[in-house]
Coordinates of C-alpha atoms in Angstrom, one line a residue:
Chain A
M1 CA 0.0 0.0 0.0
A2 CA 3.0 2.3 0.7
A3 CA 4.0 1.9 -3.0
A4 CA 0.4 2.6 -4.1
L5 CA 0.4 5.8 -2.0
A6 CA 3.7 6.9 -3.5
Q7 CA 2.1 6.4 -7.0
G8 CA -0.9 8.5 -5.9
E9 CA 1.4 11.3 -4.6
R10 CA 2.6 11.8 -8.2
G11 CA -0.8 13.2 -9.2
R12 CA -1.3 15.5 -6.1
G13 CA -2.4 18.9 -7.2
R14 CA -3.1 17.9 -10.8
T15 CA -6.1 15.5 -10.8
A16 CA -8.9 17.8 -9.6
P17 CA -11.9 17.3 -9.6
N18 CA -10.8 13.6 -9.4
P19 CA -8.8 12.1 -6.4
N20 CA -5.1 11.5 -6.9
V21 CA -5.4 7.7 -6.5
G22 CA -2.4 5.3 -6.7
C23 CA -2.5 1.6 -7.6
V24 CA 0.0 -1.3 -7.6
I25 CA -0.7 -4.8 -8.9
V26 CA 1.3 -7.7 -7.5
Q27 CA 1.7 -11.2 -8.9
G28 CA 3.5 -13.6 -6.6
E29 CA 6.5 -11.5 -5.4
C30 CA 6.6 -9.3 -8.5
V31 CA 5.0 -5.9 -9.1
V32 CA 3.5 -6.3 -12.5
G33 CA 1.6 -3.0 -12.8
R34 CA 1.8 0.6 -11.4
G35 CA -0.5 3.5 -12.0
W36 CA -1.6 6.9 -10.8
T37 CA -4.6 9.0 -11.8
Q38 CA -3.4 11.1 -14.7
P39 CA -3.4 15.0 -14.9
G40 CA -7.0 16.2 -15.4
G41 CA -8.3 13.1 -13.7
R42 CA -8.3 10.4 -16.4
P43 CA -7.3 7.6 -17.0
H44 CA -7.7 6.4 -13.4
A45 CA -4.9 4.7 -11.5
E46 CA -6.4 1.2 -11.7
A47 CA -6.8 1.5 -15.5
M48 CA -3.2 2.6 -15.9
A49 CA -1.9 -0.3 -13.7
L50 CA -4.1 -2.9 -15.5
A51 CA -2.9 -1.7 -18.8
Q52 CA 0.7 -2.1 -17.7
A53 CA 0.1 -5.6 -16.2
G54 CA -1.8 -7.0 -19.1
E55 CA -2.3 -10.7 -18.8
K56 CA -0.3 -10.8 -15.6
S57 CA -3.2 -9.3 -13.7
R58 CA -5.0 -12.7 -13.8
G59 CA -5.0 -14.0 -10.2
A60 CA -3.1 -11.0 -9.0
T61 CA -3.5 -8.8 -5.9
V62 CA -4.3 -5.2 -6.4
Y63 CA -3.4 -2.4 -3.9
T64 CA -5.3 0.8 -4.5
T65 CA -5.6 3.9 -2.3
L66 CA -9.4 4.5 -3.0
E67 CA -12.3 2.2 -3.7
P68 CA -12.5 1.5 -7.5
C69 CA -15.2 3.5 -9.1
A70 CA -18.5 1.9 -10.0
H71 CA -19.8 4.4 -12.5
V72 CA -19.3 4.5 -16.3
S73 CA -18.7 8.0 -17.6
T74 CA -18.1 9.5 -21.0
R75 CA -14.5 9.8 -20.0
G76 CA -14.0 6.1 -19.4
P77 CA -15.2 2.7 -18.1
A78 CA -15.7 1.8 -14.4
C79 CA -12.6 0.5 -12.7
S80 CA -14.4 -2.1 -10.7
D81 CA -15.6 -3.6 -14.0
G82 CA -12.1 -3.5 -15.4
L83 CA -10.7 -5.3 -12.4
V84 CA -13.4 -8.0 -12.7
A85 CA -12.7 -8.4 -16.4
A86 CA -9.0 -8.7 -15.7
G87 CA -9.6 -11.7 -13.4
V88 CA -7.7 -10.4 -10.3
A89 CA -8.0 -12.5 -7.2
R90 CA -7.9 -9.9 -4.4
V91 CA -8.2 -6.1 -4.0
V92 CA -6.8 -4.2 -1.0
I93 CA -8.3 -0.8 -0.6
A94 CA -7.2 2.0 1.8
L95 CA -10.3 4.1 1.8
G96 CA -13.9 3.8 0.6
D97 CA -14.9 6.4 -2.1
P98 CA -17.3 9.0 -0.6
D99 CA -18.5 9.9 -4.2
A100 CA -22.3 9.1 -4.3
R101 CA -21.9 7.2 -7.6
T102 CA -19.5 4.7 -6.0
D103 CA -19.7 4.8 -2.1
G104 CA -19.6 1.0 -1.6
A105 CA -20.9 0.0 -5.0
G106 CA -17.4 -0.6 -6.3
I107 CA -16.6 -3.0 -3.4
A108 CA -20.0 -4.7 -3.8
R109 CA -19.3 -5.3 -7.5
L110 CA -15.9 -6.8 -6.8
R111 CA -17.3 -9.1 -4.1
A112 CA -20.2 -10.2 -6.3
A113 CA -17.6 -11.4 -8.9
G114 CA -15.9 -13.5 -6.2
I115 CA -12.9 -11.2 -5.7
A116 CA -11.6 -11.0 -2.1
V117 CA -11.7 -7.4 -0.8
D118 CA -10.0 -5.9 2.2
V119 CA -10.6 -2.3 3.2
G120 CA -8.7 0.0 5.6
T121 CA -5.0 -0.7 5.1
G122 CA -3.2 2.6 5.1
A123 CA -6.4 4.6 5.6
T124 CA -4.7 7.4 7.6
E125 CA -2.0 8.0 5.0
A126 CA -4.6 7.7 2.2
R127 CA -6.8 10.3 3.9
R128 CA -3.7 12.6 4.1
S129 CA -2.7 12.0 0.5
M130 CA -6.1 12.6 -1.0
A131 CA -7.0 15.5 1.4
G132 CA -7.8 17.8 -1.4
F133 CA -10.5 15.5 -2.9
L134 CA -11.8 14.6 0.5
T135 CA -12.0 18.2 1.7
R136 CA -13.8 19.2 -1.5
K137 CA -16.3 16.3 -0.9
G138 CA -16.7 16.9 2.8
L139 CA -16.5 20.7 3.3
G140 CA -17.2 21.9 -0.2
R141 CA -13.9 23.7 -0.6
P142 CA -10.3 23.0 -1.4
F143 CA -7.7 21.8 1.1
V144 CA -5.7 24.8 2.3
T145 CA -2.0 24.9 3.1
L146 CA -0.6 28.0 4.7
K147 CA 3.1 28.6 4.1
L148 CA 5.0 30.8 6.6
A149 CA 8.7 31.7 6.5
L150 CA 9.5 32.8 10.1
S151 CA 12.3 33.7 12.3
L152 CA 12.7 32.0 15.7
D153 CA 10.6 34.8 17.2
G154 CA 7.9 34.6 14.6
A155 CA 8.7 37.6 12.4
V156 CA 7.5 37.3 8.8
A157 CA 9.6 40.4 7.9
M158 CA 11.5 43.3 9.4
A159 CA 9.5 46.3 10.6
D160 CA 10.3 48.0 7.3
G161 CA 8.8 45.1 5.4
S162 CA 12.0 43.6 4.2
S163 CA 11.9 39.8 4.1
K164 CA 14.5 38.9 1.5
W165 CA 15.7 36.6 2.9
I166 CA 14.5 35.1 6.1
T167 CA 15.0 31.5 5.0
G168 CA 17.8 30.0 2.9
A169 CA 18.1 28.4 -0.5
A170 CA 17.2 24.9 0.5
A171 CA 13.9 26.0 2.2
R172 CA 13.0 28.1 -0.8
A173 CA 13.6 25.2 -3.2
H174 CA 11.4 23.0 -1.0
A175 CA 8.7 25.6 -1.2
H176 CA 8.8 25.4 -5.0
V177 CA 8.3 21.6 -4.8
E178 CA 5.2 22.4 -2.6
R179 CA 3.9 24.8 -5.3
A180 CA 3.9 22.0 -7.8
R181 CA 1.6 20.0 -5.5
H182 CA -1.1 22.6 -5.6
E183 CA -3.6 23.5 -8.3
A184 CA -3.6 27.1 -7.1
I185 CA -1.4 29.6 -5.2
L186 CA -2.9 32.6 -3.4
V187 CA -1.4 35.9 -2.2
G188 CA -2.9 39.0 -0.6
R189 CA -3.3 42.2 -2.5
A190 CA -0.5 44.0 -0.7
T191 CA 1.9 41.2 -1.5
L192 CA 0.9 41.3 -5.2
E193 CA 1.3 45.0 -5.4
A194 CA 4.6 45.2 -3.5
D195 CA 6.4 42.1 -4.8
A196 CA 4.5 41.2 -8.0
P197 CA 5.4 37.6 -7.3
R198 CA 5.8 35.2 -10.2
L199 CA 4.5 32.3 -8.1
D200 CA 5.7 29.8 -10.7
V201 CA 7.7 26.6 -10.1
R202 CA 11.3 27.5 -10.7
L203 CA 12.7 23.9 -10.7
A204 CA 14.1 22.1 -13.7
G205 CA 11.6 19.7 -15.2
L206 CA 8.7 21.1 -13.1
K207 CA 8.1 24.5 -14.8
A208 CA 5.0 23.1 -16.6
R209 CA 3.5 22.4 -13.2
S210 CA 3.2 26.0 -12.2
P211 CA -0.2 26.4 -10.6
R212 CA -3.1 28.9 -11.1
R213 CA -2.5 32.2 -9.5
V214 CA -5.1 33.7 -7.2
V215 CA -5.2 37.1 -5.3
L216 CA -7.3 37.8 -2.2
S217 CA -8.6 41.4 -2.5
S218 CA -11.9 42.9 -1.5
R219 CA -11.8 45.4 -4.4
D220 CA -11.3 44.9 -8.1
L221 CA -7.7 45.5 -9.0
G222 CA -8.1 45.1 -12.7
V223 CA -6.1 41.9 -12.1
A224 CA -3.6 41.0 -14.8
E225 CA -3.9 38.1 -17.2
G226 CA -3.4 34.8 -15.6
W227 CA -4.7 35.9 -12.2
T228 CA -8.0 35.1 -10.5
R229 CA -9.4 37.4 -7.8
I230 CA -11.5 36.3 -4.8
A231 CA -13.0 38.8 -2.4
E232 CA -12.8 36.8 0.8
P233 CA -11.1 33.6 1.9
K234 CA -14.2 31.4 1.6
G235 CA -14.2 32.4 -2.1
I236 CA -11.8 29.5 -2.7
A237 CA -14.8 27.3 -2.8
T238 CA -15.7 28.8 -6.2
L239 CA -12.4 27.9 -7.8
D240 CA -13.3 25.2 -10.3
G241 CA -10.7 22.4 -10.8
V242 CA -8.9 23.4 -7.6
D243 CA -8.7 21.0 -4.7
H244 CA -5.5 22.3 -3.2
V245 CA -4.7 25.9 -2.4
L246 CA -1.3 27.1 -1.1
V247 CA -1.6 30.5 0.7
E248 CA 1.8 32.1 0.3
G249 CA 1.3 35.4 2.1
G250 CA 1.5 38.1 3.1
A251 CA 0.7 38.3 6.8
S252 CA -2.7 39.9 6.2
A253 CA -3.9 37.1 3.8
A254 CA -2.5 34.5 6.2
A255 CA -4.4 36.0 9.2
A256 CA -7.6 36.3 7.1
F257 CA -7.5 32.5 6.4
L258 CA -6.7 31.7 10.0
R259 CA -9.5 34.0 11.3
D260 CA -12.0 32.0 9.1
D261 CA -10.5 28.7 10.2
L262 CA -9.8 27.8 6.6
V263 CA -6.3 26.5 7.1
D264 CA -5.8 22.7 7.1
R265 CA -2.1 22.5 7.1
L266 CA 0.8 24.7 8.2
L267 CA 4.2 24.7 6.5
I268 CA 6.5 26.6 8.8
Y269 CA 9.9 27.3 7.3
R270 CA 11.9 28.5 10.3
A271 CA 15.3 30.3 10.1
P272 CA 17.7 30.3 13.0
I273 CA 17.6 34.0 13.4
L274 CA 16.0 36.5 15.9
V275 CA 14.5 39.6 14.4
G276 CA 13.0 41.4 17.4
A277 CA 10.4 44.1 16.6
G278 CA 9.4 42.6 13.2
R279 CA 6.2 42.1 11.4
T280 CA 4.0 39.3 12.7
L281 CA 0.8 37.6 11.6
G282 CA -1.6 40.1 13.1
D283 CA -5.1 39.4 14.5
I284 CA -6.3 35.9 13.9
G285 CA -9.4 36.4 16.0
L286 CA -8.2 34.6 19.2
A287 CA -10.1 35.7 22.3
H288 CA -8.5 33.6 25.0
L289 CA -5.2 31.7 25.1
A290 CA -6.9 28.5 26.1
D291 CA -8.8 28.5 22.8
A292 CA -5.5 28.3 20.9
H293 CA -4.7 24.8 22.2
G294 CA -5.7 21.5 20.7
R295 CA -6.0 22.9 17.1
W296 CA -2.6 21.9 15.6
Q297 CA -0.7 18.6 15.6
L298 CA 2.9 18.1 14.4
H299 CA 3.0 15.8 11.4
D300 CA 6.5 16.2 10.1
A301 CA 9.8 18.0 11.0
R302 CA 13.0 18.2 9.0
R303 CA 16.1 20.3 8.5
L304 CA 16.6 22.2 5.3
G305 CA 20.1 23.6 5.3
S306 CA 20.3 25.7 8.5
D307 CA 16.5 26.2 8.4
R308 CA 13.9 23.8 9.6
L309 CA 10.5 22.8 8.2
D310 CA 7.7 21.9 10.6
V311 CA 4.4 20.6 9.2
Y312 CA 1.4 21.0 11.4
E313 CA -2.1 19.7 10.6
R314 CA -5.4 21.1 11.8
V315 CA -7.1 18.8 14.2
R316 CA -10.8 18.6 13.3
S317 CA -12.8 16.4 15.6
Chain B
M1 CA 35.1 10.5 28.7
A2 CA 31.3 10.5 28.2
A3 CA 31.0 9.0 31.7
A4 CA 33.3 11.7 33.1
L5 CA 31.3 14.4 31.3
A6 CA 28.1 13.0 32.9
Q7 CA 29.8 13.2 36.3
G8 CA 30.7 16.8 35.6
E9 CA 27.1 17.7 34.7
R10 CA 26.0 16.8 38.2
G11 CA 27.8 19.9 39.5
R12 CA 26.6 22.3 36.8
G13 CA 25.3 25.5 38.4
R14 CA 26.7 24.7 41.8
T15 CA 30.5 24.8 41.7
A16 CA 31.3 28.4 40.9
P17 CA 33.8 29.9 41.0
N18 CA 35.3 26.5 40.2
P19 CA 34.6 24.5 37.0
N20 CA 32.1 21.6 37.2
V21 CA 34.7 18.9 36.4
G22 CA 33.9 15.2 36.1
C23 CA 36.4 12.3 36.6
V24 CA 36.3 8.5 36.1
I25 CA 39.1 6.0 36.9
V26 CA 39.3 2.8 35.0
Q27 CA 41.3 -0.3 36.0
G28 CA 41.3 -3.0 33.2
E29 CA 37.6 -3.1 32.2
C30 CA 36.2 -1.9 35.5
V31 CA 35.3 1.6 36.7
V32 CA 36.9 1.9 40.1
G33 CA 36.3 5.5 40.9
R34 CA 33.9 8.3 39.9
G35 CA 33.9 11.9 41.1
W36 CA 32.5 15.4 40.4
T37 CA 33.6 18.7 41.8
Q38 CA 31.3 19.2 44.8
P39 CA 29.0 22.1 45.5
G40 CA 31.0 25.2 46.3
G41 CA 33.9 23.9 44.3
R42 CA 35.7 21.5 46.6
P43 CA 36.7 18.7 46.8
H44 CA 37.7 18.5 43.1
A45 CA 36.4 15.7 40.9
E46 CA 39.8 14.0 40.7
A47 CA 40.2 13.9 44.5
M48 CA 36.7 12.4 44.8
A49 CA 37.4 9.7 42.3
L50 CA 40.8 8.9 43.8
A51 CA 39.3 8.6 47.3
Q52 CA 36.7 6.1 45.9
A53 CA 39.3 4.1 43.9
G54 CA 41.8 3.8 46.8
E55 CA 44.5 1.3 46.1
K56 CA 42.8 0.4 42.8
S57 CA 44.0 3.6 41.2
R58 CA 47.6 2.2 40.9
G59 CA 48.3 1.6 37.2
A60 CA 44.8 2.8 36.3
T61 CA 43.6 5.2 33.5
V62 CA 42.0 8.4 34.6
Y63 CA 39.5 10.3 32.4
T64 CA 38.9 13.9 33.5
T65 CA 37.1 16.7 31.7
L66 CA 39.7 19.4 32.7
E67 CA 43.4 19.4 33.2
P68 CA 44.1 18.5 36.9
C69 CA 45.1 21.6 38.9
A70 CA 48.7 22.3 39.7
H71 CA 48.2 24.7 42.6
V72 CA 48.0 23.9 46.3
S73 CA 45.3 26.1 48.0
T74 CA 44.1 26.5 51.6
R75 CA 41.1 24.5 50.4
G76 CA 42.9 21.4 49.3
P77 CA 46.0 19.8 47.7
A78 CA 46.8 19.9 43.9
C79 CA 45.1 17.2 41.9
S80 CA 48.1 16.6 39.7
D81 CA 50.1 15.8 42.9
G82 CA 47.3 13.5 44.0
L83 CA 47.3 11.6 40.7
V84 CA 51.2 11.2 40.8
A85 CA 51.0 9.9 44.4
A86 CA 48.3 7.4 43.6
G87 CA 50.5 5.9 40.9
V88 CA 48.1 6.1 37.9
A89 CA 49.5 5.0 34.6
R90 CA 47.6 7.3 32.2
V91 CA 45.5 10.5 32.3
V92 CA 43.1 11.4 29.4
I93 CA 42.1 15.1 29.6
A94 CA 39.4 16.7 27.5
L95 CA 40.5 20.4 28.0
G96 CA 43.5 22.3 29.2
D97 CA 42.7 24.5 32.2
P98 CA 42.9 28.2 31.3
D99 CA 43.4 29.2 35.0
A100 CA 46.8 30.9 35.1
R101 CA 47.8 28.8 38.2
T102 CA 47.6 25.6 36.1
D103 CA 47.5 26.3 32.3
G104 CA 49.7 23.4 31.3
A105 CA 51.5 23.0 34.6
G106 CA 49.2 20.2 35.6
I107 CA 50.0 18.3 32.4
A108 CA 53.7 19.0 32.8
R109 CA 53.8 17.6 36.4
L110 CA 52.0 14.4 35.3
R111 CA 54.4 13.8 32.4
A112 CA 57.4 14.6 34.6
A113 CA 56.3 11.7 36.8
G114 CA 56.2 9.3 33.8
I115 CA 52.4 9.3 33.4
A116 CA 51.1 9.1 29.9
V117 CA 48.9 12.1 29.1
D118 CA 46.4 12.6 26.2
V119 CA 44.6 15.9 25.7
G120 CA 41.6 16.7 23.5
T121 CA 39.2 13.7 23.8
G122 CA 35.7 15.1 24.1
A123 CA 36.9 18.7 24.0
T124 CA 33.8 20.1 22.3
E125 CA 31.4 18.5 24.8
A126 CA 33.7 19.5 27.7
R127 CA 33.6 23.1 26.5
R128 CA 29.8 23.0 26.4
S129 CA 29.6 21.4 29.8
M130 CA 31.9 23.9 31.5
A131 CA 30.7 26.9 29.5
G132 CA 30.0 28.8 32.7
F133 CA 33.5 28.6 34.1
L134 CA 35.1 29.2 30.6
T135 CA 32.8 32.2 29.9
R136 CA 33.8 33.7 33.2
K137 CA 37.5 33.1 32.5
G138 CA 37.3 34.3 28.9
L139 CA 34.7 37.1 28.9
G140 CA 34.7 38.0 32.5
R141 CA 30.9 37.3 33.0
P142 CA 28.6 34.4 33.5
F143 CA 27.3 32.2 30.7
V144 CA 23.8 33.4 29.9
T145 CA 20.8 31.1 28.9
L146 CA 17.7 32.8 27.7
K147 CA 14.5 30.9 28.1
L148 CA 11.6 31.7 25.8
A149 CA 8.1 30.1 25.9
L150 CA 6.6 30.9 22.5
S151 CA 3.7 30.1 20.2
L152 CA 4.4 28.9 16.6
D153 CA 4.2 32.6 15.6
G154 CA 6.5 33.9 18.2
A155 CA 4.1 35.3 20.8
V156 CA 5.3 35.4 24.4
A157 CA 1.9 36.4 25.6
M158 CA -1.5 37.5 24.4
A159 CA -1.9 41.2 23.7
D160 CA -3.4 41.7 27.1
G161 CA -0.4 40.1 28.7
S162 CA -1.8 36.8 29.6
S163 CA 0.6 33.9 29.1
K164 CA -0.7 31.2 31.5
W165 CA -0.2 28.9 29.8
I166 CA 1.5 28.9 26.4
T167 CA 3.4 25.7 27.1
G168 CA 2.3 22.6 28.8
A169 CA 3.2 20.7 32.0
A170 CA 6.1 18.7 30.5
A171 CA 7.8 21.9 29.2
R172 CA 7.4 23.6 32.5
A173 CA 8.8 20.7 34.4
H174 CA 11.8 20.7 32.1
A175 CA 12.3 24.4 32.7
H176 CA 12.5 23.7 36.4
V177 CA 15.3 21.2 35.8
E178 CA 17.1 23.9 33.9
R179 CA 16.7 26.3 36.9
A180 CA 18.6 23.8 39.0
R181 CA 21.5 24.0 36.6
H182 CA 22.0 27.7 37.2
E183 CA 23.4 29.7 40.1
A184 CA 21.1 32.6 39.4
I185 CA 17.8 33.3 37.7
L186 CA 16.9 36.7 36.4
V187 CA 13.6 38.5 35.5
G188 CA 12.8 42.0 34.5
R189 CA 11.2 44.5 36.7
A190 CA 7.8 44.4 35.0
T191 CA 7.7 40.6 35.4
L192 CA 8.6 40.8 39.1
E193 CA 5.9 43.3 39.8
A194 CA 3.2 41.7 37.7
D195 CA 3.8 38.0 38.5
A196 CA 6.0 38.1 41.7
P197 CA 7.5 34.9 40.4
R198 CA 8.9 32.4 43.0
L199 CA 11.7 31.3 40.6
D200 CA 12.4 28.3 42.8
V201 CA 12.8 24.7 41.8
R202 CA 9.5 23.0 42.3
L203 CA 10.7 19.4 41.7
A204 CA 10.8 16.7 44.4
G205 CA 14.4 16.3 45.7
L206 CA 15.6 19.4 44.0
K207 CA 14.1 22.2 46.1
A208 CA 17.4 22.8 47.8
R209 CA 18.9 23.7 44.5
S210 CA 16.8 26.8 44.0
P211 CA 19.1 29.4 42.6
R212 CA 19.8 33.0 43.5
R213 CA 17.1 35.5 42.3
V214 CA 18.1 38.6 40.4
V215 CA 16.0 41.4 39.0
L216 CA 17.0 43.7 36.1
S217 CA 15.8 47.2 36.9
S218 CA 17.3 50.6 36.2
R219 CA 15.8 52.0 39.4
D220 CA 15.9 50.8 43.0
L221 CA 12.8 49.0 43.8
G222 CA 13.5 48.4 47.5
V223 CA 13.9 44.8 46.4
A224 CA 12.6 42.2 48.7
E225 CA 14.8 39.8 50.7
G226 CA 16.5 37.2 48.7
W227 CA 16.7 39.3 45.6
T228 CA 19.7 41.0 44.0
R229 CA 19.2 44.0 41.6
I230 CA 21.3 44.8 38.6
A231 CA 20.8 48.0 36.7
E232 CA 21.7 46.8 33.2
P233 CA 22.4 43.4 31.6
K234 CA 26.2 43.7 31.9
G235 CA 25.8 43.9 35.6
I236 CA 25.7 40.1 35.6
A237 CA 29.5 40.3 35.6
T238 CA 29.4 41.6 39.2
L239 CA 27.5 38.6 40.6
D240 CA 30.0 36.7 42.7
G241 CA 29.8 33.0 42.7
V242 CA 27.5 33.0 39.7
D243 CA 28.8 31.4 36.5
H244 CA 25.4 30.5 34.9
V245 CA 22.5 32.9 34.6
L246 CA 19.1 31.9 33.3
V247 CA 17.1 34.8 32.0
E248 CA 13.4 33.9 32.4
G249 CA 11.7 37.0 31.1
G250 CA 9.8 39.0 30.4
A251 CA 10.1 40.2 26.8
S252 CA 11.8 43.5 27.8
A253 CA 14.5 41.8 29.8
A254 CA 15.1 39.2 27.1
A255 CA 15.4 42.0 24.4
A256 CA 17.8 43.9 26.6
F257 CA 20.1 40.9 26.9
L258 CA 19.9 40.2 23.2
R259 CA 20.6 43.9 22.3
D260 CA 23.8 43.7 24.3
D261 CA 24.7 40.4 22.8
L262 CA 24.9 38.8 26.2
V263 CA 22.9 35.6 25.4
D264 CA 25.0 32.4 24.8
R265 CA 22.2 29.9 24.6
L266 CA 18.5 29.9 23.7
L267 CA 16.0 27.5 25.2
I268 CA 12.9 27.8 23.1
Y269 CA 9.9 26.0 24.4
R270 CA 7.4 26.1 21.5
A271 CA 3.7 25.3 21.9
P272 CA 1.7 24.1 18.8
I273 CA -0.6 27.2 18.9
L274 CA -1.0 30.3 16.9
V275 CA -1.7 33.5 18.8
G276 CA -1.8 36.2 16.1
A277 CA -1.5 39.7 17.4
G278 CA 0.3 38.8 20.6
R279 CA 3.3 40.2 22.5
T280 CA 6.6 39.6 21.0
L281 CA 10.2 40.2 22.0
G282 CA 10.5 43.9 20.9
D283 CA 13.5 45.7 19.6
I284 CA 16.7 43.7 19.8
G285 CA 18.8 46.3 17.9
L286 CA 18.7 44.6 14.5
A287 CA 19.4 47.1 11.7
H288 CA 19.4 44.7 8.6
L289 CA 18.0 41.3 8.1
A290 CA 21.3 40.0 6.8
D291 CA 22.9 40.8 10.2
A292 CA 20.6 38.3 11.9
H293 CA 22.1 35.3 10.1
G294 CA 25.0 33.2 11.2
R295 CA 24.5 33.9 14.9
W296 CA 22.6 30.9 16.1
Q297 CA 23.2 27.2 15.6
L298 CA 20.8 24.4 16.6
H299 CA 22.3 22.1 19.3
D300 CA 19.4 20.0 20.4
A301 CA 15.7 19.5 19.6
R302 CA 13.2 17.3 21.4
R303 CA 9.5 16.9 22.1
L304 CA 8.0 17.7 25.5
G305 CA 4.4 16.5 25.5
S306 CA 2.8 18.4 22.6
D307 CA 5.4 21.1 22.9
R308 CA 8.9 21.2 21.6
L309 CA 12.2 22.3 23.0
D310 CA 14.8 23.7 20.6
V311 CA 18.3 24.6 22.0
Y312 CA 20.3 27.1 20.0
E313 CA 23.9 28.2 20.8
R314 CA 25.4 31.5 19.9
V315 CA 28.1 31.1 17.3
R316 CA 31.1 33.2 18.4
S317 CA 34.0 33.2 15.9

C-alpha cells in the first residue's frame, strides 16, 4: 500500500476534480503494474496499472488507495468492471470512495464477482494523501495549506517590510516543490502590489506544473492576465478544478484565512535568526489563550540547510 | 570520557567559581572511581574519584574533563600531585585549564612523573559542559541562557499580557530542571511586579537547588529579601559565585540581553498554537535582516508533550 500511496502522490495537485489515486498490482512476489490517476483526472490509477500488467493481472493482488469506481462515464469505463474483467484474485483498498456514484458500490461489484476485498489498510495515509479531494467532498472547498517563513521569534519580515531573505536556498527550493503539488497559489493584494510575485515553479523539469494564481482582494484591481481574484477567503470554494490551495502570504492574507478557520495544514519554514520588533501575523481572532490549544498537531519535521521545516495539521474532531 | 562528562554535569550550576569537572578512573575493564567537583567547588572531581578508587588507582587510566590543577590552596591539595602519588598510569584530559595557576603546569607535572597524558578527547562536549567557568574566564561574565516560551508565531503572551499557559506541563517541568543547573535566575522589573514569580525549583528532591534570584531594573525597587538587583544586563559580571544565569523573562529583559549580545544559549519551548496579534520580543537592535544570520546554531531538539524544545547556541567566531 505504501507503494500505491507513492504512486498517488505523483498526481497530487493535478487531478482535480478527481482524487489522486495510486495503484499497484502484485503477482506472486513481483510488481506487474503501477498506475496513478493522470493529470486532469483520467485515466484512473487502476486503469493505468491494469494496462501495464496486461495478462499478468489474472489471479493477482491489487493495492489501491481508493475504492475503485462503479460508474461508467463518458471519460472512461468503471474501474471495478475493469478489475473483474482482468480476473484479479484480491483487491486491498485503503479508503472507501465518498462519491455518491460509488460509495460502496465498487466494493460490492468486486465481491459479487468472487474477488476477495480488504478495506482500511493505510487509511490514515490515504486520507492525508487525498486530502484535497476529501475536503472538497466533505467541506465543499479546497484543502488549504498556509506557508509561513518565520524567524525563531515569529517575524515574517523586518518592521520596514524587508523579508529577503529570512529562509535560505534549501527552504526556498522545497517551497517550490510544494507549489507543484497545488492547483492554485494565493497571495494577498498587498503582496501582489509590493512584490509582483511570479508564483511559478522554478525547478528544472517542473516548470510546466506552475499552478493557477489567485489574489485575495476585497476590491477589483483590474487583475492582470493569468490571475483570478477572490474577495474573501471562503471564495476559494468557487475555484473550479482546484482541490489544493497554497496560501503564500503576506501576513494579512494568512491572518484572514486563519480567522475564518480555513487553514488545514501549516508549512513553517523556520530560520535560525532572531528579528525582534518585526512584522508578525496580526489578528487571527483569538479571544482567549486556552482557545488556541488543541488545534494543531505536528505531522513532520525536518532540516533544510540551516533552516527547519515543521508541518502541522489542523485537528478537526 | 562520556562518563566523566556525565559526572561533571552533576555539578553544573553549583561549583562556581570552580569548574564543574567530572572524573572517572578505570582499572582494566572496571570503573573503580567516579567523582565530580562538589557544590561550592571543593573537593575537586579527581580527589573524589581517587578517594573512591583507593589502592585500585595504581596503574589505572584516569578520564577527566579538565586538566588537573597544579596549585595547592588552603582549600585542598593539587590534583596533579594526588594523581602522581596514587601511581596512575595514564591520564586522558578533555580540555586544558585556562586558569593561570595551572594552564599546562598540571600536564607537565604528570608527564614529569612518567604518566602518559592525552589531551583533547571530548573537548567540544567539555567546552559545552563547563561553559559557565570558561565564559567567566574568557569574557569576565557568567554564561547566559535565555528561556523563551513561544507560540508557533513567536508570541510570548496575548496582547493583554496573559501567558498562562502557552506551554504545557512537561515543558514547564523541564524548565524547572534547567533552573537547578544555574546559580542565578533573572527576571525584568515588570515581570517581578506583575507576577511576583517564585523562581524556585518545584521538583521533588531538587528544592534545595533553587538558585539566587536577580532582577534587572534601572531603578531601586526596594527589592525584597533574597533578591539582588542589577541596573543593566552587563551587571551580571558583578554577581559573585555565579557562572550561569538563566534569563526567564519577560520580553523586555530578554530583548535587553539580546541587544547587548549577552545571550549564549537559547531555550525555546514552543507550543503548537497560533496567537496572532500577541506580544513579541520587541527591539533587539537589529538594523538589517542580513545581520541576523549566522549567529545561532541548533544544538538540540526534542519533544516535551505536545510542545517542543529547541536549544540554540550563539556562534562566536
